[in-house]
Short mmCIF file of C-alpha atoms in Angstrom, two decimals:
data_model
loop_
_atom_site.label_atom_id
_atom_site.label_comp_id
_atom_site.label_asym_id
_atom_site.label_seq_id
_atom_site.Cartn_x
_atom_site.Cartn_y
_atom_site.Cartn_z
CA UNK A 30 -15.18 15.21 -6.35
CA UNK A 31 -17.00 12.09 -5.23
CA UNK A 32 -15.26 8.74 -5.10
CA UNK A 33 -16.57 6.44 -7.74
CA UNK A 34 -16.57 2.61 -7.53
CA UNK A 35 -13.66 2.34 -10.04
CA UNK A 36 -11.19 4.76 -8.47
CA UNK A 37 -8.34 3.83 -6.09
CA UNK A 38 -8.58 5.22 -2.52
CA UNK A 39 -4.85 5.16 -1.79
CA UNK A 40 -1.54 4.48 -3.52
CA UNK A 41 2.08 4.71 -2.32
CA UNK A 42 5.61 3.88 -3.36
CA UNK A 43 7.96 2.29 -0.81
CA UNK A 44 11.33 0.59 -0.75
CA UNK A 45 11.26 -2.95 0.43
CA UNK A 46 14.89 -2.99 1.46
CA UNK A 47 14.78 -0.22 4.05
CA UNK A 48 10.97 -0.09 4.62
CA UNK A 49 10.64 3.54 3.70
CA UNK A 50 7.48 5.04 2.20
CA UNK A 51 8.78 7.32 -0.54
CA UNK A 52 5.49 8.92 -1.67
CA UNK A 53 1.79 8.37 -1.00
CA UNK A 54 -1.56 9.87 -2.18
CA UNK A 55 -4.95 9.44 -0.58
CA UNK A 56 -7.85 10.32 -2.87
CA UNK A 57 -10.21 11.34 -0.07
CA UNK A 58 -9.29 12.14 3.48
CA UNK A 59 -10.57 9.54 5.90
CA UNK A 60 -10.11 10.47 9.59
CA UNK A 61 -11.05 6.94 10.68
CA UNK A 62 -8.32 5.17 8.70
CA UNK A 63 -4.57 5.96 8.44
CA UNK A 64 -3.35 4.33 5.23
CA UNK A 65 0.34 5.28 5.65
CA UNK A 66 0.40 3.99 9.14
CA UNK A 67 -1.09 0.68 8.08
CA UNK A 68 1.42 0.38 5.20
CA UNK A 69 4.16 1.05 7.71
CA UNK A 70 2.90 -1.86 9.87
CA UNK A 71 3.16 -4.17 6.79
CA UNK A 72 6.62 -2.89 5.92
CA UNK A 73 7.81 -3.44 9.50
CA UNK A 74 6.22 -6.73 10.02
CA UNK A 75 8.57 -9.77 10.67
CA UNK A 76 7.49 -11.51 7.51
CA UNK A 77 7.96 -8.66 5.12
CA UNK A 78 11.72 -9.34 4.58
CA UNK A 79 10.99 -12.87 3.46
CA UNK A 80 8.40 -11.99 0.78
CA UNK A 81 9.60 -13.35 -2.55
CA UNK A 82 6.53 -12.94 -4.76
CA UNK A 83 6.00 -9.82 -6.74
CA UNK A 84 2.31 -9.55 -6.02
CA UNK A 85 0.53 -9.69 -2.72
CA UNK A 86 -2.98 -9.01 -1.39
CA UNK A 87 -3.46 -7.99 2.22
CA UNK A 88 -6.90 -7.85 3.83
CA UNK A 89 -6.99 -5.16 6.53
CA UNK A 90 -10.60 -5.12 7.79
CA UNK A 91 -12.38 -2.46 5.79
CA UNK A 92 -9.67 -2.14 3.22
CA UNK A 93 -7.83 -4.58 0.94
CA UNK A 94 -4.27 -3.60 -0.11
CA UNK A 95 -2.76 -4.90 -3.30
CA UNK A 96 1.05 -4.81 -3.30
CA UNK A 97 3.25 -4.96 -6.38
CA UNK A 98 7.02 -5.23 -6.06
CA UNK A 99 9.28 -4.36 -8.99
CA UNK A 100 12.65 -5.72 -10.02
CA UNK A 101 14.54 -3.16 -7.82
CA UNK A 102 12.37 -3.99 -4.72
CA UNK A 103 10.18 -0.93 -4.81
CA UNK A 104 6.70 -1.75 -3.56
CA UNK A 105 3.53 -0.18 -4.75
CA UNK A 106 0.73 -0.72 -2.15
CA UNK A 107 -2.71 0.47 -3.31
CA UNK A 108 -6.13 0.21 -1.89
CA UNK A 109 -9.16 0.13 -4.26
CA UNK A 110 -12.61 1.05 -3.04
#
């Protein structure tokens, strides 16, 4: 199935408190980009613990990540096309 302009490339669920990716899904395999590794870089960055907003956007070169954090500190990073 071809990736259309309206589909999300990648989505995952992580816990902000202990920086663990609980689940992830990549729509199309991309050997040139490791989505989970890049989400882990964000989760382990020094500034992650001090994030107080419930919505973030992170520009990572060829991909933009949108992160939503719910009331129990689960984060939902996703990368649209």
